[in-house]
Coordinates of C-alpha atoms (C1' of nucleotides) in Angstrom, one line a residue:
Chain C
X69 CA 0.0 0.0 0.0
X70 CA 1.1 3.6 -0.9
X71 CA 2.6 6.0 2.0
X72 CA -0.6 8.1 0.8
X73 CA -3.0 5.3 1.3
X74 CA -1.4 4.5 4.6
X75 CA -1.6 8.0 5.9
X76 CA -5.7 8.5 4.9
X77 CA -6.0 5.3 5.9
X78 CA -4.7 6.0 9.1
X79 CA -6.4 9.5 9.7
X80 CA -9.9 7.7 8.7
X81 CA -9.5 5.6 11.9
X82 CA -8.2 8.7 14.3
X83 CA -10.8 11.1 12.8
X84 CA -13.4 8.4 13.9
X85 CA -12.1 7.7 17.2
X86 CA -10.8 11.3 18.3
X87 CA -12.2 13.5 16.1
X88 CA -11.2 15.6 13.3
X89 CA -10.0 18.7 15.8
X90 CA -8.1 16.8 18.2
X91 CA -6.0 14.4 15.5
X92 CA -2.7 16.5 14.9
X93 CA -0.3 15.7 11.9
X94 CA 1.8 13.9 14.7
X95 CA -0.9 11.8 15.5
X96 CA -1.3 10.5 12.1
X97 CA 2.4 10.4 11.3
X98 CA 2.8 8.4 14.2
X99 CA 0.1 6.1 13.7
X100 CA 1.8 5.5 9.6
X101 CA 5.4 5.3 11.3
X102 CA 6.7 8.7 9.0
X103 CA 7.6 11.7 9.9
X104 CA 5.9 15.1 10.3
X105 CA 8.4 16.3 7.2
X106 CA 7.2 13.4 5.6
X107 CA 3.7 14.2 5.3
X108 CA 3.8 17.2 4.0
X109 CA 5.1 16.0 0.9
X110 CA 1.5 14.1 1.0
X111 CA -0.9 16.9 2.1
X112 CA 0.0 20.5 1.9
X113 CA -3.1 20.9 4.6
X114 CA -5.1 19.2 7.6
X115 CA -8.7 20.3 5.2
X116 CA -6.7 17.8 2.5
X117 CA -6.3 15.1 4.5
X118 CA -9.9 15.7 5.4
X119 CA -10.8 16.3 1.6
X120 CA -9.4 12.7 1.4
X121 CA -11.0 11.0 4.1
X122 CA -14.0 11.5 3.1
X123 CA -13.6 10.4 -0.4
X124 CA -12.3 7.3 1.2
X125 CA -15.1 7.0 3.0
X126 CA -17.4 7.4 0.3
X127 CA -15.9 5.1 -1.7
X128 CA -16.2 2.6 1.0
X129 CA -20.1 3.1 1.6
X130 CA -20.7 2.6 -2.4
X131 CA -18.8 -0.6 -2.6
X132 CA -20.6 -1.6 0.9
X133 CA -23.7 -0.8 -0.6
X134 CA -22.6 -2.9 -3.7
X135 CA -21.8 -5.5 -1.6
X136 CA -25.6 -5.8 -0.1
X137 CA -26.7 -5.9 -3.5
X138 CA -24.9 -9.0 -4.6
X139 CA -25.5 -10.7 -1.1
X140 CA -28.8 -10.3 -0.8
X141 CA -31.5 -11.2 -4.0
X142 CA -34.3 -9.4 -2.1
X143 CA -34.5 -5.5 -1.1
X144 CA -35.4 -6.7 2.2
X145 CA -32.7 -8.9 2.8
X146 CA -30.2 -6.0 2.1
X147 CA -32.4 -3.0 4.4
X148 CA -31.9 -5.8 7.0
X149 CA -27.9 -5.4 6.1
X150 CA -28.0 -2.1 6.7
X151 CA -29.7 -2.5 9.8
X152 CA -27.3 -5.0 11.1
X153 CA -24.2 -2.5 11.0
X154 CA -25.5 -1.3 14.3
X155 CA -24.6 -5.2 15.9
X156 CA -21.5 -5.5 13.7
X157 CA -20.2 -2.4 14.5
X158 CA -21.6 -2.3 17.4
X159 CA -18.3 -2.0 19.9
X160 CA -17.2 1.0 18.0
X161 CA -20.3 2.8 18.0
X162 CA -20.7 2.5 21.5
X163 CA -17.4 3.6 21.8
X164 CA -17.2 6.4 19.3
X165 CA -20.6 6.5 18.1
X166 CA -21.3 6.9 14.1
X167 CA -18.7 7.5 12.4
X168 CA -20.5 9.2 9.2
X169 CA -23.3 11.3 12.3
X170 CA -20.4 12.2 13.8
X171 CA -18.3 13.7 11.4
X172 CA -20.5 15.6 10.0
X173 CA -21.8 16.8 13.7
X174 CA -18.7 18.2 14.5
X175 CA -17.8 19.4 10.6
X176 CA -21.3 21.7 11.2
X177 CA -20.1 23.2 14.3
X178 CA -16.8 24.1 12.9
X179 CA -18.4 25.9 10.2
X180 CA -16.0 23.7 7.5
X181 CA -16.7 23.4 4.5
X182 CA -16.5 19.8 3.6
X183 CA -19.4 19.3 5.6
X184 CA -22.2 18.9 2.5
X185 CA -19.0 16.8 1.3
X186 CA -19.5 14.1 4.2
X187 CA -23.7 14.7 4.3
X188 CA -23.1 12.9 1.1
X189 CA -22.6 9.8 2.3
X190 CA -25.9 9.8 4.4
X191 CA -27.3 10.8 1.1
X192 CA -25.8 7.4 -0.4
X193 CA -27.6 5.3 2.8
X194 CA -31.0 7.3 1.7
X195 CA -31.2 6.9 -1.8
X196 CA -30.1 3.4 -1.9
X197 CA -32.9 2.4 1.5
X198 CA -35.7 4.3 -0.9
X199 CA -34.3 2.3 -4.2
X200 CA -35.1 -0.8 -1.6
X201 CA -38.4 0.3 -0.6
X202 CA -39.6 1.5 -3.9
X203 CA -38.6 -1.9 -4.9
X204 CA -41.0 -3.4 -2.2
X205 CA -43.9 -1.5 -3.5
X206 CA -43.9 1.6 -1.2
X207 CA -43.5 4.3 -3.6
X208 CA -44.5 7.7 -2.7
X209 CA -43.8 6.8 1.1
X210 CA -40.3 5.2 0.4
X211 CA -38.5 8.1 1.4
X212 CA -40.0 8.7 4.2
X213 CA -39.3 5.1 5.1
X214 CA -35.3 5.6 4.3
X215 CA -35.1 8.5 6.2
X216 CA -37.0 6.9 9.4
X217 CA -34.8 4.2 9.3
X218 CA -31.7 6.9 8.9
X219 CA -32.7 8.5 11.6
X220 CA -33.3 5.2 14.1
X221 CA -29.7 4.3 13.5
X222 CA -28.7 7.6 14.0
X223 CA -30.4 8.2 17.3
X224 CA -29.4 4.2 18.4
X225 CA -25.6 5.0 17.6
X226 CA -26.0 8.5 19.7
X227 CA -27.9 6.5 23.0
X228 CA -25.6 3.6 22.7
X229 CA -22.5 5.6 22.7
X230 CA -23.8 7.9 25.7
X231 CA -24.6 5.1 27.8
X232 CA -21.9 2.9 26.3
X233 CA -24.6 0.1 25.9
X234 CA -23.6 -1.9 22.8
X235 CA -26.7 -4.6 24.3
X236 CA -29.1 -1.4 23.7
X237 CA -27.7 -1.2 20.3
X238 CA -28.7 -5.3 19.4
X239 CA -32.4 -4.1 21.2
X240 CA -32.6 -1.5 18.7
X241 CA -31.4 -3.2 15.6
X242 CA -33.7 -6.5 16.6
X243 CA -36.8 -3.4 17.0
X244 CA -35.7 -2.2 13.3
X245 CA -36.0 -5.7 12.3
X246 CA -39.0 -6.3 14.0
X247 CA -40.4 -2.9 12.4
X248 CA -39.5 -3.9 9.0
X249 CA -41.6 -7.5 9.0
X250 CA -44.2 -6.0 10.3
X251 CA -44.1 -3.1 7.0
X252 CA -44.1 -5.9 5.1
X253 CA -46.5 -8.5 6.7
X254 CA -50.4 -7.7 4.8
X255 CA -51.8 -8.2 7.9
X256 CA -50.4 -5.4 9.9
X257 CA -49.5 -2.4 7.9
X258 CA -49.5 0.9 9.5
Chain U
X431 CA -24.4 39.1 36.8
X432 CA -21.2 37.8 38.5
X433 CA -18.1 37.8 36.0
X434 CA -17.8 33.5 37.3
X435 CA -21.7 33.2 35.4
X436 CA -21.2 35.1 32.2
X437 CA -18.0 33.1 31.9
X438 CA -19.9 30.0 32.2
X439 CA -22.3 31.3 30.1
X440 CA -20.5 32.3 27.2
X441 CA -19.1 28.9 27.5
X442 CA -22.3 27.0 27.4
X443 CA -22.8 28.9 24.2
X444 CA -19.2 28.5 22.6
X445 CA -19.0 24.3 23.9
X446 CA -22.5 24.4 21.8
X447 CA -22.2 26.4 18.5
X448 CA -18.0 25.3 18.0
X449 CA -17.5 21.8 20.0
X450 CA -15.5 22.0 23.1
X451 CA -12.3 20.9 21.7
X452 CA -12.3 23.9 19.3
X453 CA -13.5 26.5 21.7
X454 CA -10.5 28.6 23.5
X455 CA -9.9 30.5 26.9
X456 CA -9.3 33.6 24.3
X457 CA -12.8 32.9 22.6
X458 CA -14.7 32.9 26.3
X459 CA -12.4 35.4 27.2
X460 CA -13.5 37.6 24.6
X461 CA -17.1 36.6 24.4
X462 CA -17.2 37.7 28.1
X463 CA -14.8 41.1 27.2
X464 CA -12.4 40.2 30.2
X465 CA -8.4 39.3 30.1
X466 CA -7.5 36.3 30.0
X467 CA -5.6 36.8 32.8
X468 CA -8.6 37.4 34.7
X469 CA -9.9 34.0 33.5
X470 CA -7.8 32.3 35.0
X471 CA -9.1 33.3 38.5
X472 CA -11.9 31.9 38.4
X473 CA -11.4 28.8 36.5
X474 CA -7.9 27.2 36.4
X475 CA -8.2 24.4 33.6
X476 CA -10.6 23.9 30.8
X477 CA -11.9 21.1 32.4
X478 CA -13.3 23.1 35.4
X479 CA -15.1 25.3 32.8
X480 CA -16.6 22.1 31.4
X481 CA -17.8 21.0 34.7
X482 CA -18.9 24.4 35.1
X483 CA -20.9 24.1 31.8
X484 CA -22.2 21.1 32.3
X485 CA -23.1 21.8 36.1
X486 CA -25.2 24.7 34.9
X487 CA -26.8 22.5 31.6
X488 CA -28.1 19.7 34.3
X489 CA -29.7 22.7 36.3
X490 CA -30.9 24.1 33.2
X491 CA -32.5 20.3 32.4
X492 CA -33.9 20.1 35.9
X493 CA -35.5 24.0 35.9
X494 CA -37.0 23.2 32.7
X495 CA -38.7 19.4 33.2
X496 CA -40.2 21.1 36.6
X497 CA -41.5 23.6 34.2
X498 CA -43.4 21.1 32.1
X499 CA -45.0 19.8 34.8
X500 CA -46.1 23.0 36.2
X501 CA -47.4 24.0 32.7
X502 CA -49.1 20.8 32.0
X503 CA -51.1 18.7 34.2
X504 CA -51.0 15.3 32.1
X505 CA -48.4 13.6 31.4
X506 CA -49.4 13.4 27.6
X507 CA -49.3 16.9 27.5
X508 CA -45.7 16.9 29.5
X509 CA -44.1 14.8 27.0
X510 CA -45.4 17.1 24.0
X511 CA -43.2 19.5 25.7
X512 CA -40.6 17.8 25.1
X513 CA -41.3 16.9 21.5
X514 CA -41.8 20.4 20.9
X515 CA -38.4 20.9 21.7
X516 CA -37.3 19.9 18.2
X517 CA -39.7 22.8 17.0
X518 CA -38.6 25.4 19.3
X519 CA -34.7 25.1 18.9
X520 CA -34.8 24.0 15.5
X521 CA -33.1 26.3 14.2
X522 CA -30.2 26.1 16.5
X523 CA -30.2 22.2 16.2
X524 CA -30.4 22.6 12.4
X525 CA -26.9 24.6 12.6
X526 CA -25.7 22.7 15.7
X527 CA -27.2 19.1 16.5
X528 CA -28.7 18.6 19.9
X529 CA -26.6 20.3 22.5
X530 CA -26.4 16.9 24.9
X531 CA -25.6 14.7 22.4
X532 CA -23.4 16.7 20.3
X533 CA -21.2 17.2 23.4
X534 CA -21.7 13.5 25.2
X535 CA -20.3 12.5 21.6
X536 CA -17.2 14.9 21.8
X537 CA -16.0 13.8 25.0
X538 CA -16.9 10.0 24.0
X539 CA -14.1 10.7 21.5
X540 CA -11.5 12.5 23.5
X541 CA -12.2 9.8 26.3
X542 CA -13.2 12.5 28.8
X543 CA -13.7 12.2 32.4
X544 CA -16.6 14.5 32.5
X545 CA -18.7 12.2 29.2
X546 CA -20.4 10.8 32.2
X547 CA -21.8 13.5 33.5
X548 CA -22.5 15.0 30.5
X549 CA -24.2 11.6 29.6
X550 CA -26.4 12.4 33.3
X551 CA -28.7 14.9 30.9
X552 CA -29.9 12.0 29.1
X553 CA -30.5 10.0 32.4
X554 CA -32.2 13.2 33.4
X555 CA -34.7 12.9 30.2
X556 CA -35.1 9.4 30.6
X557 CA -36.4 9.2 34.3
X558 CA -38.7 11.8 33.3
X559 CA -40.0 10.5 30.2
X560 CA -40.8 7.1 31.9
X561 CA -42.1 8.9 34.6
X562 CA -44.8 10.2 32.3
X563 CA -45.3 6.7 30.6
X564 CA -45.6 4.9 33.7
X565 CA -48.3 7.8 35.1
X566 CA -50.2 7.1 31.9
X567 CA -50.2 3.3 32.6
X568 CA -47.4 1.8 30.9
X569 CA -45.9 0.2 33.3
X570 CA -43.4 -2.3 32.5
X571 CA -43.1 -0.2 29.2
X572 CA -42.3 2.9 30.1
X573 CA -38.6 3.1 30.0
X574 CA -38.7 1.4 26.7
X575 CA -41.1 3.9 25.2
X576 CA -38.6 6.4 27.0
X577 CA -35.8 5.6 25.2
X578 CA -37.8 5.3 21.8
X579 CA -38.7 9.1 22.5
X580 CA -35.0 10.1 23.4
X581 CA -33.4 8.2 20.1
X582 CA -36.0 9.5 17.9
X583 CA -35.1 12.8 18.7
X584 CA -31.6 11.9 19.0
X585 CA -31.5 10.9 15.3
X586 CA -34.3 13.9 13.9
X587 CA -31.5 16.4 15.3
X588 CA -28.8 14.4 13.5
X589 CA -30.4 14.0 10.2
X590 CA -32.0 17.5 10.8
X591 CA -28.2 19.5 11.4
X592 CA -26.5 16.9 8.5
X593 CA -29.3 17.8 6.0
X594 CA -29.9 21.5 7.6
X595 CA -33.2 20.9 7.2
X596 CA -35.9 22.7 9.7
X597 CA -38.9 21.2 8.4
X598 CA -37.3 18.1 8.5
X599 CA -37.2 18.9 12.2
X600 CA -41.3 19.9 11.8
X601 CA -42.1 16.8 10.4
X602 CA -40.0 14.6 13.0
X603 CA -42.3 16.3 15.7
X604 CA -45.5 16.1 13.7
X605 CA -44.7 12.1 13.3
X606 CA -43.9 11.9 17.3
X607 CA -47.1 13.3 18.5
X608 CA -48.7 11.1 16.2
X609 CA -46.8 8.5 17.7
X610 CA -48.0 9.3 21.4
X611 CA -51.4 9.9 20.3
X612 CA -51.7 5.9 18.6
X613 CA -50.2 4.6 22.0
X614 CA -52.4 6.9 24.2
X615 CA -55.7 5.9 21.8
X616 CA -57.7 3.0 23.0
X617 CA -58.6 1.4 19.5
X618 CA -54.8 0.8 18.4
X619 CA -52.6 -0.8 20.4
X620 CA -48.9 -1.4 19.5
Chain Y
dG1179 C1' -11.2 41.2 41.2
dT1180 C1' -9.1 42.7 37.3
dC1181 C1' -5.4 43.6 34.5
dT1182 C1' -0.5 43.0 31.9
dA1183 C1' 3.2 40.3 30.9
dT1184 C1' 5.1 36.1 30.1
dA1185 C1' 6.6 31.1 30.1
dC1186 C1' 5.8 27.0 27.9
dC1187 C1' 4.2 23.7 24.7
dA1188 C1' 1.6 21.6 20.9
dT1189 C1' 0.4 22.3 16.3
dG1190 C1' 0.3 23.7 11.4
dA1191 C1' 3.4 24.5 8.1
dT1192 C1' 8.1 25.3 5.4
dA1193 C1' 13.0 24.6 3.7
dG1194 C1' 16.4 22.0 2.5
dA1195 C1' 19.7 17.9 3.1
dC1196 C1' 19.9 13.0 1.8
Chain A
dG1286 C1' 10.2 9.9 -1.0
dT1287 C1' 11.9 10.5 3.3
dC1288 C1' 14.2 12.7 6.7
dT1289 C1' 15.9 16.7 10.2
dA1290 C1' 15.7 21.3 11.5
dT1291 C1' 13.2 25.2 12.0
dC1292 C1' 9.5 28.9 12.3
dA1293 C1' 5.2 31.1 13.4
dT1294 C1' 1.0 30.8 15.7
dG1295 C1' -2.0 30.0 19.1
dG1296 C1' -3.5 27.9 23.3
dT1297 C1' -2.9 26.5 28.3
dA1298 C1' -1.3 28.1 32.3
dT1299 C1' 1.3 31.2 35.9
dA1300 C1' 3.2 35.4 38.3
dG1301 C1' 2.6 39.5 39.9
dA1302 C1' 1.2 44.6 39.6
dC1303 C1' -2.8 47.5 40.3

DNA sequence: GTCTATACCATGATAGAC
DNA sequence: GTCTATCATGGTATAGAC
C-alpha cells in the first residue's frame, strides 16, 4: 500500500475515534510510522487530508452498498444489512458512536466546508434504502421510510454511545428488524 | 451578573455552536470582554469550565422538566413539551445538532472524564420521560417507550443539522405526537 | 477582582539535506 | 520519497502589579 493510502487510511480511523479537531499531523504520522516532514510532501493541509477522508469513505459506503446488493437477492434482505451494521459495528459505536453522524456533527459546528461533502454519504444510505423500498412496493412513502430508518440508526448510535450500551444497540437493531416484518406482513400495515 | 456566570455562560454557548475541543480560553475570554488573565481566577483548567458548563446544563435540564409539569397537568401533555423541543430550537439544532448529544459525543471521543456526567442529561430525560409513561399506565413499558422518544429525537437532530433541514425537524415532531397519540388511543394498540 | 506580561508547549506549516 | 531542522501561531497556564 502507498505511504498516501497509509496516511488517509490511518487518519480515517483517528478522525473516527478522536475527532477531526483533536488528530494532529503527529498523530497521524505516528500512527503510519513517518515523519511530520514526511507528510507534508503528502498533504500540503489538515482540510486535504480531510478532503481525502471522506472520499475514502465514500468510496467505502458505495462498494458496501454494492456488496448488499450482490449478497442479498431481495431488497429486504439487504435494508436488514444495513440495519445489522449497528450489531456488527456495534463495539465501535458505543465507543465512538457513528462514524459518518459524527463527522458531519462536529464538521457543522466548525463551520467547514466539507461538511455537504461528508452529508453525502448519508445521502448514499437514503437513496439506496428508498431504491429498496420503492422496490418493495412503497412508492411515494419510500423516502419517508429511508429516512425513518436513517434517523433510528442515528439516534441508536447517539444513546448507545452515551450510555456505552452496545446490548441497547442489538435491542434496537432486533426493533428495526422487527419494524420492518411488520411493513411488510399484509396483515399489519400501519 | 457575576463575572464566574457570564464566563460560564458564554461557554455554554461556545462548547455548543463550535464543540468544546475547538473552543479557546481567548474565545470565552473575549465573548465575556475580560483578560484572560482574569480568566484564570476563576477557572484554572478547561476542564473546570466544562464542569462548570455542564453543572449549569443539568440545572438548566432540571429547571426546565419542573416547568413542564407545572405547565401541563398530564403527562401526555408533558411529553409534548418535550417533542416540541425539536420545533422550538430547531433552528439552532439545524446549525448545531442537539446540545447533549453533540457534546456527550465529543468527550466519548476525546475519552473524557466528564462524558459521564454530561451523559447524566440524558439519564435526566429518561427518568422523566418514563415517569410520564408509567403515570399514563405503561408500566413495564415505560422506559422502553422512554428511550424510543430520546433516540427518535436523537436521530431527527442528527439528520435535521447533516441535511440543515428545519422542516425536517417539523415533520419529525408532527410524526412523534402522532406516535403518542396511537399509543395513548384505545382502538390501536402497538 | 481585574489587568498585563510572560513562560511553555503543541500544532500547522516550510526549507532544504539525503 | 523520506528525513531533520526550523519557524510562526495560538492555546494553556502562571506570576505578579494594580
Amino acid at each position: 500500500m502507498s505511504t498516501r493510502d497509509q496516511i488517509v487510511e490511518a487518519a480515517d480511523g483517528l478522525f473516527y475515534e478522536q475527532g477531526f479537531a483533536h488528530t494532529s499531523f503527529a498523530d497521524v504520522a505516528g500512527a503510519v510510522g513517518i515523519s511530520r516532514g514526511n507528510f507534508y510532501y503528502h498533504f500540503r493541509t489538515k482540510d486535504e487530508i480531510l478532503d481525502a477522508v471522506i472520499a475514502r469513505r465514500v468510496e467505502a459506503t458505495r462498494a458496501m452498498l454494492a456488496r448488499w446488493e450482490e449478497e442479498s437477492g431481495d431488497p429486504a434482505g439487504r435494508i436488514r444489512c444495513f440495519i445489522r451494521i449497528l450489531v456488527a459495528n456495534g463495539g465501535k459505536i458505543a465507543a465512538f458512536g457513528c462514524p459518518v453522524g459524527s463527522l458531519t456533527a462536529e464538521l457543522a459546528k466548525l463551520g467547514h466546508a466539507a461538511q455537504a461533502e461528508a452529508g453525502q454519504i448519508f445521502t448514499l444510505f437514503r437513496d439506496w434504502l428508498r431504491a429498496q423500498f420503492e422496490a418493495l412496493g412503497f412508492a411515494a412513502e419510500a423516502d419517508g421510510l429511508a429516512m425513518y430508518l436513517l434517523s433510528r440508526s442515528q439516534g441508536a448510535a447517539v444513546l448507545g454511545s452515551a450510555f456505552r450500551d452496545e446490548a441497547y444497540l442489538r435491542r434496537e437493531a432486533d426493533d428495526l428488524c422487527a419494524w420492518l416484518d411488520a411493513k411488510l406482513s399484509p396483515t399489519r400495515k400501519d
